[in-house]
Amino acid sequence: VIFAAAKAMLRDGPLLGRRILVTSGPTHEPIDPVRYIANRSSGTQGTAIAEALMSLGAEVVFVTGPADAPRPIGAEVVEVETARQMAAAVDAALPCDAAVFCAAVADWHVVDAGDSKIKKDAAGTLPSFALAENPDILATVSQGDKRPALVVGFAAETDDVIANATAKRLRKGCDWIVANDVSPATGIMGGAQNAAVLISADGADPWPLMSKADTAHKLATRIAEALQ
Amino acid sequence: VIFAAAKAMLRDGPLLGRRILVTSGPTHEPIDPVRYIANRSSGTQGTAIAEALMSLGAEVVFVTGPADAPRPIGAEVVEVETARQMAAAVDAALPCDAAVFCAAVADWHVVDAGDSKIKKDAAGTLPSFALAENPDILATVSQGDKRPALVVGFAAETDDVIANATAKRLRKGCDWIVANDVSPATGIMGGAQNAAVLISADGADPWPLMSKADTAHKLATRIAEALQ
């Protein structure tokens, strides 16, 4: 820990002077005071990316939902719970030279999540929740006035990974998509390894299965090259 | 940690020879491979209760959902994710002399939670989940053939705490209900302190605000008296 803190102070490398935003972790969307909808994300990959960017000299703003992974030492950490809070924190963190949207953000929130616990009633009637779309942080930043020079999104897919991620890149307007196959059989979700495909204007570049730390360093190196 | 492990081996006290089941933590109910519905529960109170029971000599079977709190050292720990898994683990753990149902179990699960990620569609159509009731673990055990001599339930309430918890005790058929006011303003949910009301056939006994460890010791002492 002390070594990492010292390294953060002695920052140097190709990203020196660059300010980079990284989002990480899940969001939690309240249903009522005791229940919420969550996305599976340990935050491991996001923390590793922030650390890799800092090891190349970058200043990192780290906006994180309630993740299990430790926060990256040396980053400016902003803790949020919901997608709407994350959108506001991201907006406040701009301008940046690059942004890496690694968080697993909920697509929907529960409308009028109340201060009273929803009770199970004796008749067995099931509750229903009205859902509304959350702000699309990746599209908003990619198409907005404060767009960083490089915007990197993530896509967690279970089917047609490359086709879905390629379409997502165009639809959102970001530069790159790091696509993952998160089918339960892969063990990537919550695991230590990742097998990513980097989607850019040049097409799909599949990376081999490697640790999340190695995935982070490969991505950070590519970001440093792109910002040269 | 070593001290706690040694204490567990040198077990003694009024609960020596008693086998007690404790459930703890939240359950997670999958929506799809990347999303789930969760209950807010850190598992802090459940772990404290298991430790307090062991400190009085009990053998503890600890059935826990994905909680943040450390697992009680010296207990037989069974890890589960969903309410249905918890129900099966509880059934497998019986018979016991007493059971303390401290877990925040989801009332509902999503029917046909799939292996494919639900996609946000371009038309902005919102998804809907069909919900079904989960097994009622407290009622099933309280009214079942393998009923322990003492069954303790928990009630997390936001309104009319004593009235709701008193009704819950009768409806479920358990002996005691430990009722908490989990309104956000109380700070009990996820916090270090608890203000409980013990509901029994004798009525409502409100306990003062105290640490979750002290709440656990008070409850364990009451359990030891009841099992004399």
CSV table of C-alpha atoms in Angstrom, one decimal:
chain,number,residue,atom,x,y,z
A,1,VAL,CA,0.0,0.0,0.0
A,2,ILE,CA,2.8,2.4,0.9
A,3,PHE,CA,4.7,1.4,-2.2
A,4,ALA,CA,1.6,2.1,-4.3
A,5,ALA,CA,1.1,5.4,-2.7
A,6,ALA,CA,4.7,6.4,-3.2
A,7,LYS,CA,4.5,5.3,-6.9
A,8,ALA,CA,1.4,7.5,-7.3
A,9,MET,CA,3.3,10.5,-6.0
A,10,LEU,CA,6.3,9.8,-8.3
A,11,ARG,CA,4.1,9.7,-11.4
A,12,ASP,CA,5.8,9.4,-14.7
A,13,GLY,CA,5.2,7.9,-18.2
A,14,PRO,CA,3.6,8.5,-21.5
A,15,LEU,CA,0.3,9.6,-19.8
A,16,LEU,CA,1.9,12.2,-17.6
A,17,GLY,CA,-0.2,15.3,-17.6
A,18,ARG,CA,-3.3,13.5,-18.9
A,19,ARG,CA,-6.5,13.4,-16.9
A,20,ILE,CA,-8.5,10.3,-17.5
A,21,LEU,CA,-12.0,9.4,-16.2
A,22,VAL,CA,-12.7,5.7,-15.3
A,23,THR,CA,-16.1,4.5,-14.2
A,24,SER,CA,-16.3,1.2,-12.4
A,25,GLY,CA,-18.5,-1.3,-10.5
A,26,PRO,CA,-22.2,-1.8,-10.5
A,27,THR,CA,-25.0,0.6,-9.9
A,28,HIS,CA,-27.8,-0.2,-7.3
A,29,GLU,CA,-31.3,1.0,-8.2
A,30,PRO,CA,-33.6,1.2,-5.2
A,31,ILE,CA,-37.0,-0.6,-5.3
A,32,ASP,CA,-37.8,0.4,-1.7
A,33,PRO,CA,-35.7,1.0,1.5
A,34,VAL,CA,-34.7,-2.7,1.7
A,35,ARG,CA,-34.6,-3.9,-1.9
A,36,TYR,CA,-32.7,-2.9,-5.0
A,37,ILE,CA,-31.8,-4.0,-8.5
A,38,ALA,CA,-28.1,-4.6,-9.1
A,39,ASN,CA,-25.7,-5.4,-11.9
A,40,ARG,CA,-23.1,-8.1,-11.4
A,41,SER,CA,-19.8,-6.3,-11.3
A,42,SER,CA,-17.0,-6.8,-8.8
A,43,GLY,CA,-15.2,-3.6,-9.9
A,44,THR,CA,-12.0,-5.7,-10.4
A,45,GLN,CA,-11.4,-4.7,-14.0
A,46,GLY,CA,-12.2,-1.0,-13.4
A,47,THR,CA,-9.7,-0.8,-10.5
A,48,ALA,CA,-7.1,-2.6,-12.6
A,49,ILE,CA,-7.6,-0.1,-15.4
A,50,ALA,CA,-7.3,2.9,-13.1
A,51,GLU,CA,-4.1,1.5,-11.6
A,52,ALA,CA,-2.6,0.7,-15.1
A,53,LEU,CA,-3.4,4.3,-16.3
A,54,MET,CA,-1.7,5.7,-13.2
A,55,SER,CA,1.3,3.5,-13.7
A,56,LEU,CA,1.7,5.2,-17.1
A,57,GLY,CA,1.6,8.6,-15.4
A,58,ALA,CA,-2.1,9.5,-15.8
A,59,GLU,CA,-4.2,11.4,-13.2
A,60,VAL,CA,-7.3,9.3,-12.8
A,61,VAL,CA,-10.8,10.3,-11.6
A,62,PHE,CA,-12.5,7.1,-10.5
A,63,VAL,CA,-16.3,7.2,-10.4
A,64,THR,CA,-17.5,3.9,-8.8
A,65,GLY,CA,-20.7,2.3,-7.7
A,66,PRO,CA,-20.9,0.0,-4.7
A,67,ALA,CA,-18.1,-2.4,-5.9
A,68,ASP,CA,-16.4,-5.1,-3.8
A,69,ALA,CA,-12.9,-4.4,-5.3
A,70,PRO,CA,-10.6,-2.1,-3.4
A,71,ARG,CA,-10.4,1.5,-4.7
A,72,PRO,CA,-7.3,2.4,-6.7
A,73,ILE,CA,-4.8,4.1,-4.5
A,74,GLY,CA,-3.8,7.5,-5.8
A,75,ALA,CA,-6.9,8.1,-7.8
A,76,GLU,CA,-9.5,10.8,-7.1
A,77,VAL,CA,-12.4,8.5,-6.0
A,78,VAL,CA,-16.1,9.5,-6.3
A,79,GLU,CA,-18.5,7.0,-4.8
A,80,VAL,CA,-22.1,6.8,-6.1
A,81,GLU,CA,-25.0,4.3,-5.9
A,82,THR,CA,-27.4,4.8,-8.8
A,83,ALA,CA,-26.9,5.4,-12.5
A,84,ARG,CA,-28.3,8.9,-12.2
A,85,GLN,CA,-25.8,9.7,-9.5
A,86,MET,CA,-23.0,8.2,-11.7
A,87,ALA,CA,-24.2,10.4,-14.7
A,88,ALA,CA,-24.0,13.5,-12.6
A,89,ALA,CA,-20.5,12.6,-11.2
A,90,VAL,CA,-19.2,11.9,-14.7
A,91,ASP,CA,-20.5,15.2,-15.9
A,92,ALA,CA,-18.8,16.9,-13.0
A,93,ALA,CA,-15.5,15.2,-13.7
A,94,LEU,CA,-15.3,16.5,-17.3
A,95,PRO,CA,-13.3,17.8,-19.2
A,96,CYS,CA,-10.8,14.9,-19.4
A,97,ASP,CA,-8.4,13.7,-22.1
A,98,ALA,CA,-9.9,10.3,-22.2
A,99,ALA,CA,-12.8,8.4,-20.5
A,100,VAL,CA,-13.1,4.7,-19.9
A,101,PHE,CA,-16.7,3.6,-19.0
A,102,CYS,CA,-16.1,0.3,-17.4
A,103,ALA,CA,-19.0,0.4,-14.9
A,104,ALA,CA,-22.0,-2.0,-15.3
A,105,VAL,CA,-24.6,0.7,-15.3
A,106,ALA,CA,-28.3,-0.2,-14.8
A,107,ASP,CA,-30.4,0.5,-17.9
A,108,TRP,CA,-33.5,1.1,-15.8
A,109,HIS,CA,-34.5,2.5,-12.5
A,110,VAL,CA,-37.7,2.0,-10.5
A,111,VAL,CA,-40.0,4.9,-10.7
A,112,ASP,CA,-41.1,6.3,-7.3
A,113,ALA,CA,-38.9,4.0,-5.3
A,114,GLY,CA,-40.6,4.6,-1.9
A,115,ASP,CA,-39.6,5.2,1.7
A,116,SER,CA,-41.9,2.4,2.8
A,117,LYS,CA,-41.2,-1.3,2.4
A,118,ILE,CA,-43.4,-3.1,-0.1
A,119,LYS,CA,-45.3,-5.7,1.9
A,120,LYS,CA,-46.2,-9.2,0.8
A,121,ASP,CA,-50.0,-9.3,1.0
A,122,ALA,CA,-52.0,-12.3,2.2
A,123,ALA,CA,-53.7,-12.7,-1.1
A,124,GLY,CA,-50.4,-13.5,-2.8
A,125,THR,CA,-50.7,-10.5,-5.1
A,126,LEU,CA,-47.3,-9.8,-6.7
A,127,PRO,CA,-45.8,-6.3,-6.8
A,128,SER,CA,-45.1,-4.6,-10.0
A,129,PHE,CA,-42.5,-1.9,-10.5
A,130,ALA,CA,-42.7,0.8,-13.0
A,131,LEU,CA,-39.3,1.1,-14.7
A,132,ALA,CA,-37.9,4.1,-16.5
A,133,GLU,CA,-34.7,4.3,-18.6
A,134,ASN,CA,-31.6,5.6,-17.0
A,135,PRO,CA,-29.5,8.3,-18.7
A,136,ASP,CA,-27.2,6.7,-21.2
A,137,ILE,CA,-23.8,7.9,-19.9
A,138,LEU,CA,-21.7,6.5,-22.7
A,139,ALA,CA,-23.9,8.0,-25.5
A,140,THR,CA,-24.3,11.3,-23.7
A,141,VAL,CA,-20.6,11.9,-23.2
A,142,SER,CA,-19.7,10.5,-26.7
A,143,GLN,CA,-22.1,12.9,-28.4
A,144,GLY,CA,-21.8,15.8,-25.9
A,145,ASP,CA,-20.0,19.2,-25.9
A,146,LYS,CA,-17.4,18.0,-23.3
A,147,ARG,CA,-16.4,14.9,-25.3
A,148,PRO,CA,-12.9,13.7,-24.4
A,149,ALA,CA,-10.5,13.0,-27.3
A,150,LEU,CA,-10.8,9.3,-26.6
A,151,VAL,CA,-14.0,7.6,-25.3
A,152,VAL,CA,-13.9,3.9,-24.5
A,153,GLY,CA,-17.0,2.0,-23.7
A,154,PHE,CA,-17.5,-1.6,-22.4
A,155,ALA,CA,-20.0,-4.1,-23.6
A,156,ALA,CA,-20.9,-7.2,-21.6
A,157,GLU,CA,-22.6,-9.5,-24.0
A,158,THR,CA,-23.9,-13.1,-23.9
A,159,ASP,CA,-24.7,-13.6,-27.6
A,160,ASP,CA,-23.1,-12.4,-30.8
A,161,VAL,CA,-20.4,-10.6,-28.9
A,162,ILE,CA,-18.6,-8.9,-31.8
A,163,ALA,CA,-21.7,-8.0,-33.8
A,164,ASN,CA,-23.5,-6.6,-30.8
A,165,ALA,CA,-20.4,-4.6,-29.6
A,166,THR,CA,-19.7,-3.3,-33.1
A,167,ALA,CA,-23.3,-2.0,-33.4
A,168,LYS,CA,-23.0,-0.5,-29.9
A,169,ARG,CA,-19.9,1.5,-30.9
A,170,LEU,CA,-21.7,3.1,-33.8
A,171,ARG,CA,-24.9,3.7,-31.8
A,172,LYS,CA,-23.2,5.3,-28.9
A,173,GLY,CA,-20.6,7.3,-30.9
A,174,CYS,CA,-17.6,6.2,-28.8
A,175,ASP,CA,-14.2,5.5,-30.2
A,176,TRP,CA,-13.6,2.0,-28.8
A,177,ILE,CA,-15.6,-0.7,-27.2
A,178,VAL,CA,-14.0,-3.4,-25.0
A,179,ALA,CA,-16.4,-6.3,-25.5
A,180,ASN,CA,-16.6,-9.3,-23.1
A,181,ASP,CA,-18.5,-12.5,-23.3
A,182,VAL,CA,-20.1,-12.7,-19.8
A,183,SER,CA,-22.0,-15.9,-20.4
A,184,PRO,CA,-22.0,-17.8,-17.1
A,185,ALA,CA,-19.9,-20.6,-18.6
A,186,THR,CA,-16.9,-18.2,-19.2
A,187,GLY,CA,-16.4,-17.4,-15.5
A,188,ILE,CA,-15.3,-13.9,-16.5
A,189,MET,CA,-18.0,-12.2,-14.4
A,190,GLY,CA,-16.5,-11.9,-10.9
A,191,GLY,CA,-13.4,-13.9,-12.0
A,192,ALA,CA,-9.7,-13.0,-12.2
A,193,GLN,CA,-9.4,-13.3,-16.0
A,194,ASN,CA,-10.8,-11.6,-19.0
A,195,ALA,CA,-11.0,-12.4,-22.7
A,196,ALA,CA,-11.8,-9.1,-24.4
A,197,VAL,CA,-12.3,-8.0,-28.0
A,198,LEU,CA,-11.3,-4.4,-28.8
A,199,ILE,CA,-13.7,-2.9,-31.3
A,200,SER,CA,-12.5,0.3,-33.1
A,201,ALA,CA,-12.9,1.9,-36.4
A,202,ASP,CA,-10.3,-0.6,-37.6
A,203,GLY,CA,-12.5,-3.6,-36.7
A,204,ALA,CA,-12.4,-6.2,-34.1
A,205,ASP,CA,-9.1,-7.1,-32.3
A,206,PRO,CA,-9.6,-10.2,-30.1
A,207,TRP,CA,-7.3,-10.4,-27.2
A,208,PRO,CA,-6.3,-13.7,-25.7
A,209,LEU,CA,-7.5,-14.8,-22.2
A,210,MET,CA,-5.4,-13.1,-19.7
A,211,SER,CA,-5.6,-11.7,-16.2
A,212,LYS,CA,-7.6,-8.6,-15.6
A,213,ALA,CA,-4.4,-6.8,-14.6
A,214,ASP,CA,-2.9,-7.7,-18.0
A,215,THR,CA,-6.0,-6.7,-19.8
A,216,ALA,CA,-5.8,-3.3,-18.0
A,217,HIS,CA,-2.2,-2.8,-19.0
A,218,LYS,CA,-2.9,-3.6,-22.6
A,219,LEU,CA,-5.7,-1.1,-22.7
A,220,ALA,CA,-3.7,1.6,-20.9
A,221,THR,CA,-0.9,1.2,-23.4
A,222,ARG,CA,-3.3,1.5,-26.3
A,223,ILE,CA,-4.8,4.6,-24.7
A,224,ALA,CA,-1.3,6.1,-24.3
A,225,GLU,CA,-0.5,5.4,-28.0
A,226,ALA,CA,-3.9,6.9,-29.1
A,227,LEU,CA,-3.3,10.1,-27.1
A,228,GLN,CA,0.2,10.7,-28.4
B,1,VAL,CA,-8.6,-14.6,14.6
B,2,ILE,CA,-6.5,-17.3,16.3
B,3,PHE,CA,-7.9,-16.3,19.6
B,4,ALA,CA,-11.5,-16.7,18.2
B,5,ALA,CA,-10.6,-20.0,16.7
B,6,ALA,CA,-9.1,-21.2,20.0
B,7,LYS,CA,-12.2,-20.0,21.9
B,8,ALA,CA,-14.4,-21.9,19.5
B,9,MET,CA,-12.5,-25.1,20.2
B,10,LEU,CA,-12.7,-24.5,24.0
B,11,ARG,CA,-16.4,-24.2,23.8
B,12,ASP,CA,-18.3,-23.9,27.1
B,13,GLY,CA,-21.3,-22.2,28.5
B,14,PRO,CA,-25.1,-22.6,29.0
B,15,LEU,CA,-25.6,-23.5,25.3
B,16,LEU,CA,-23.0,-26.3,25.3
B,17,GLY,CA,-24.3,-29.3,23.4
B,18,ARG,CA,-27.0,-27.2,21.6
B,19,ARG,CA,-27.0,-27.0,17.8
B,20,ILE,CA,-28.4,-23.7,16.6
B,21,LEU,CA,-29.2,-22.6,13.0
B,22,VAL,CA,-28.6,-19.0,12.1
B,23,THR,CA,-29.4,-17.5,8.6
B,24,SER,CA,-27.8,-14.3,7.6
B,25,GLY,CA,-27.2,-11.8,4.8
B,26,PRO,CA,-29.3,-10.9,1.8
B,27,THR,CA,-30.4,-13.2,-1.0
B,28,HIS,CA,-29.7,-12.4,-4.7
B,29,GLU,CA,-32.4,-13.3,-7.2
B,30,PRO,CA,-31.1,-13.4,-10.8
B,31,ILE,CA,-33.0,-11.4,-13.5
B,32,ASP,CA,-30.5,-12.4,-16.2
B,33,PRO,CA,-26.8,-13.3,-16.2
B,34,VAL,CA,-25.8,-9.7,-15.4
B,35,ARG,CA,-28.7,-8.4,-13.3
B,36,TYR,CA,-30.3,-9.4,-10.0
B,37,ILE,CA,-32.7,-8.2,-7.3
B,38,ALA,CA,-31.1,-7.9,-3.9
B,39,ASN,CA,-32.0,-7.1,-0.3
B,40,ARG,CA,-30.0,-4.7,1.7
B,41,SER,CA,-28.3,-6.7,4.4
B,42,SER,CA,-24.6,-6.5,5.4
B,43,GLY,CA,-24.8,-9.7,7.4
B,44,THR,CA,-23.3,-7.8,10.4
B,45,GLN,CA,-26.1,-8.7,12.8
B,46,GLY,CA,-26.2,-12.4,11.7
B,47,THR,CA,-22.5,-12.9,12.1
B,48,ALA,CA,-22.7,-11.2,15.6
B,49,ILE,CA,-25.5,-13.5,16.6
B,50,ALA,CA,-23.6,-16.6,15.5
B,51,GLU,CA,-20.6,-15.4,17.4
B,52,ALA,CA,-22.6,-14.6,20.6
B,53,LEU,CA,-24.3,-18.1,20.5
B,54,MET,CA,-20.9,-19.8,20.1
B,55,SER,CA,-19.5,-17.7,23.0
B,56,LEU,CA,-22.2,-19.3,25.1
B,57,GLY,CA,-21.2,-22.8,24.0
B,58,ALA,CA,-23.5,-23.5,21.0
B,59,GLU,CA,-22.6,-25.3,17.8
B,60,VAL,CA,-23.8,-23.0,15.0
B,61,VAL,CA,-24.8,-23.8,11.5
B,62,PHE,CA,-24.6,-20.5,9.6
B,63,VAL,CA,-26.5,-20.3,6.3
B,64,THR,CA,-25.6,-17.1,4.6
B,65,GLY,CA,-26.4,-15.3,1.4
B,66,PRO,CA,-23.8,-13.1,-0.4
B,67,ALA,CA,-23.1,-10.8,2.6
B,68,ASP,CA,-20.2,-8.3,3.1
B,69,ALA,CA,-19.7,-9.2,6.8
B,70,PRO,CA,-17.0,-11.8,7.6
B,71,ARG,CA,-18.2,-15.3,8.3
B,72,PRO,CA,-18.3,-16.3,12.0
B,73,ILE,CA,-15.2,-18.3,12.8
B,74,GLY,CA,-15.9,-21.7,14.2
B,75,ALA,CA,-19.4,-22.0,12.7
B,76,GLU,CA,-20.3,-24.5,10.0
B,77,VAL,CA,-20.8,-22.1,7.1
B,78,VAL,CA,-23.2,-22.8,4.2
B,79,GLU,CA,-23.0,-20.2,1.3
B,80,VAL,CA,-26.1,-19.7,-0.8
B,81,GLU,CA,-27.3,-17.1,-3.3
B,82,THR,CA,-31.1,-17.3,-3.7
B,83,ALA,CA,-34.0,-17.7,-1.4
B,84,ARG,CA,-34.7,-21.2,-2.8
B,85,GLN,CA,-31.2,-22.3,-2.2
B,86,MET,CA,-31.4,-20.9,1.4
B,87,ALA,CA,-34.7,-22.8,2.0
B,88,ALA,CA,-33.0,-26.0,0.8
B,89,ALA,CA,-29.9,-25.4,3.0
B,90,VAL,CA,-32.1,-24.7,6.0
B,91,ASP,CA,-34.0,-27.9,5.5
B,92,ALA,CA,-30.8,-29.8,5.3
B,93,ALA,CA,-29.5,-28.2,8.5
B,94,LEU,CA,-32.4,-29.4,10.6
B,95,PRO,CA,-33.0,-30.8,13.2
B,96,CYS,CA,-31.6,-28.1,15.5
B,97,ASP,CA,-32.4,-27.0,19.1
B,98,ALA,CA,-33.1,-23.4,17.9
B,99,ALA,CA,-33.2,-21.4,14.7
B,100,VAL,CA,-32.6,-17.7,14.3
B,101,PHE,CA,-33.7,-16.4,10.9
B,102,CYS,CA,-31.8,-13.2,10.6
B,103,ALA,CA,-31.3,-13.2,6.7
B,104,ALA,CA,-33.1,-10.7,4.6
B,105,VAL,CA,-34.7,-13.1,2.2
B,106,ALA,CA,-36.3,-12.0,-1.0
B,107,ASP,CA,-40.0,-12.5,-1.1
B,108,TRP,CA,-40.0,-13.0,-4.9
B,109,HIS,CA,-37.9,-14.4,-7.6
B,110,VAL,CA,-37.9,-13.7,-11.3
B,111,VAL,CA,-39.6,-16.5,-13.3
B,112,ASP,CA,-37.4,-17.9,-16.1
B,113,ALA,CA,-34.3,-15.8,-15.3
B,114,GLY,CA,-32.5,-16.5,-18.5
B,115,ASP,CA,-28.9,-17.2,-19.7
B,116,SER,CA,-29.1,-14.3,-22.2
B,117,LYS,CA,-28.8,-10.6,-21.2
B,118,ILE,CA,-31.9,-8.6,-21.6
B,119,LYS,CA,-31.2,-5.9,-24.2
B,120,LYS,CA,-32.3,-2.4,-24.2
B,121,ASP,CA,-34.2,-1.9,-27.5
B,122,ALA,CA,-34.1,1.1,-29.7
B,123,ALA,CA,-37.8,1.7,-29.3
B,124,GLY,CA,-37.3,2.3,-25.6
B,125,THR,CA,-39.6,-0.6,-24.7
B,126,LEU,CA,-39.2,-1.4,-21.1
B,127,PRO,CA,-38.7,-5.0,-19.9
B,128,SER,CA,-41.0,-6.7,-17.6
B,129,PHE,CA,-40.2,-9.5,-15.2
B,130,ALA,CA,-42.7,-12.1,-14.2
B,131,LEU,CA,-42.3,-12.6,-10.4
B,132,ALA,CA,-43.2,-15.6,-8.3
B,133,GLU,CA,-43.2,-16.0,-4.5
B,134,ASN,CA,-40.3,-17.5,-2.9
B,135,PRO,CA,-40.7,-20.2,-0.2
B,136,ASP,CA,-41.5,-18.7,3.2
B,137,ILE,CA,-38.6,-20.2,5.2
B,138,LEU,CA,-39.7,-18.9,8.6
B,139,ALA,CA,-43.3,-20.1,8.2
B,140,THR,CA,-42.3,-23.4,6.7
B,141,VAL,CA,-39.9,-24.2,9.6
B,142,SER,CA,-42.2,-22.8,12.3
B,143,GLN,CA,-45.1,-25.0,11.1
B,144,GLY,CA,-43.1,-28.0,9.9
B,145,ASP,CA,-42.3,-31.5,11.2
B,146,LYS,CA,-38.7,-30.6,12.1
B,147,ARG,CA,-39.6,-27.5,14.1
B,148,PRO,CA,-36.8,-26.5,16.6
B,149,ALA,CA,-37.9,-25.9,20.2
B,150,LEU,CA,-37.3,-22.2,19.7
B,151,VAL,CA,-37.8,-20.4,16.4
B,152,VAL,CA,-36.8,-16.7,16.1
B,153,GLY,CA,-37.7,-14.6,13.1
B,154,PHE,CA,-36.6,-11.1,12.2
B,155,ALA,CA,-38.8,-8.3,10.9
B,156,ALA,CA,-37.4,-5.3,9.1
B,157,GLU,CA,-40.2,-2.7,9.1
B,158,THR,CA,-40.5,0.9,8.0
B,159,ASP,CA,-44.0,1.5,9.4
B,160,ASP,CA,-46.0,0.4,12.5
B,161,VAL,CA,-43.1,-1.7,13.6
B,162,ILE,CA,-44.6,-3.3,16.7
B,163,ALA,CA,-48.0,-3.9,15.1
B,164,ASN,CA,-46.6,-5.4,11.9
B,165,ALA,CA,-44.1,-7.6,13.8
B,166,THR,CA,-46.7,-8.8,16.2
B,167,ALA,CA,-48.9,-9.8,13.3
B,168,LYS,CA,-46.0,-11.5,11.6
B,169,ARG,CA,-45.2,-13.6,14.7
B,170,LEU,CA,-48.8,-15.0,14.7
B,171,ARG,CA,-48.9,-15.5,10.9
B,172,LYS,CA,-45.6,-17.4,10.7
B,173,GLY,CA,-46.0,-19.4,13.9
B,174,CYS,CA,-42.6,-18.6,15.3
B,175,ASP,CA,-41.9,-18.0,19.0
B,176,TRP,CA,-40.2,-14.6,18.8
B,177,ILE,CA,-39.7,-11.8,16.3
B,178,VAL,CA,-36.8,-9.4,16.6
B,179,ALA,CA,-38.2,-6.3,15.0
B,180,ASN,CA,-36.2,-3.4,13.6
B,181,ASP,CA,-37.2,-0.1,12.2
B,182,VAL,CA,-35.1,0.1,9.0
B,183,SER,CA,-36.4,3.5,7.8
B,184,PRO,CA,-33.5,5.2,6.1
B,185,ALA,CA,-33.5,7.9,8.8
B,186,THR,CA,-32.6,5.4,11.5
B,187,GLY,CA,-29.2,4.4,10.0
B,188,ILE,CA,-29.6,0.8,11.3
B,189,MET,CA,-29.5,-0.8,7.8
B,190,GLY,CA,-25.8,-1.3,7.2
B,191,GLY,CA,-24.8,0.5,10.4
B,192,ALA,CA,-23.1,-0.6,13.5
B,193,GLN,CA,-26.0,-0.2,15.9
B,194,ASN,CA,-29.5,-1.6,16.3
B,195,ALA,CA,-32.6,-0.7,18.2
B,196,ALA,CA,-34.7,-3.9,18.3
B,197,VAL,CA,-38.0,-4.8,19.8
B,198,LEU,CA,-38.4,-8.5,21.0
B,199,ILE,CA,-41.9,-9.7,20.3
B,200,SER,CA,-43.0,-12.8,22.1
B,201,ALA,CA,-46.1,-14.4,23.5
B,202,ASP,CA,-45.5,-12.0,26.5
B,203,GLY,CA,-45.8,-8.9,24.2
B,204,ALA,CA,-43.3,-6.3,23.0
B,205,ASP,CA,-40.0,-5.7,24.8
B,206,PRO,CA,-38.2,-2.7,23.3
B,207,TRP,CA,-34.4,-2.8,23.7
B,208,PRO,CA,-32.4,0.4,23.8
B,209,LEU,CA,-30.2,1.5,20.9
B,210,MET,CA,-27.0,-0.6,21.3
B,211,SER,CA,-24.2,-2.1,19.1
B,212,LYS,CA,-25.1,-5.1,17.0
B,213,ALA,CA,-22.7,-7.1,19.1
B,214,ASP,CA,-24.6,-6.2,22.2
B,215,THR,CA,-27.9,-6.9,20.5
B,216,ALA,CA,-26.5,-10.3,19.6
B,217,HIS,CA,-25.4,-11.1,23.2
B,218,LYS,CA,-28.7,-10.0,24.6
B,219,LEU,CA,-30.5,-12.3,22.2
B,220,ALA,CA,-28.1,-15.2,22.8
B,221,THR,CA,-28.6,-14.9,26.5
B,222,ARG,CA,-32.4,-14.9,26.1
B,223,ILE,CA,-32.1,-18.0,23.9
B,224,ALA,CA,-29.9,-19.8,26.5
B,225,GLU,CA,-32.6,-19.0,29.2
B,226,ALA,CA,-35.4,-20.3,26.9
B,227,LEU,CA,-33.6,-23.5,26.2
B,228,GLN,CA,-32.8,-24.3,29.9
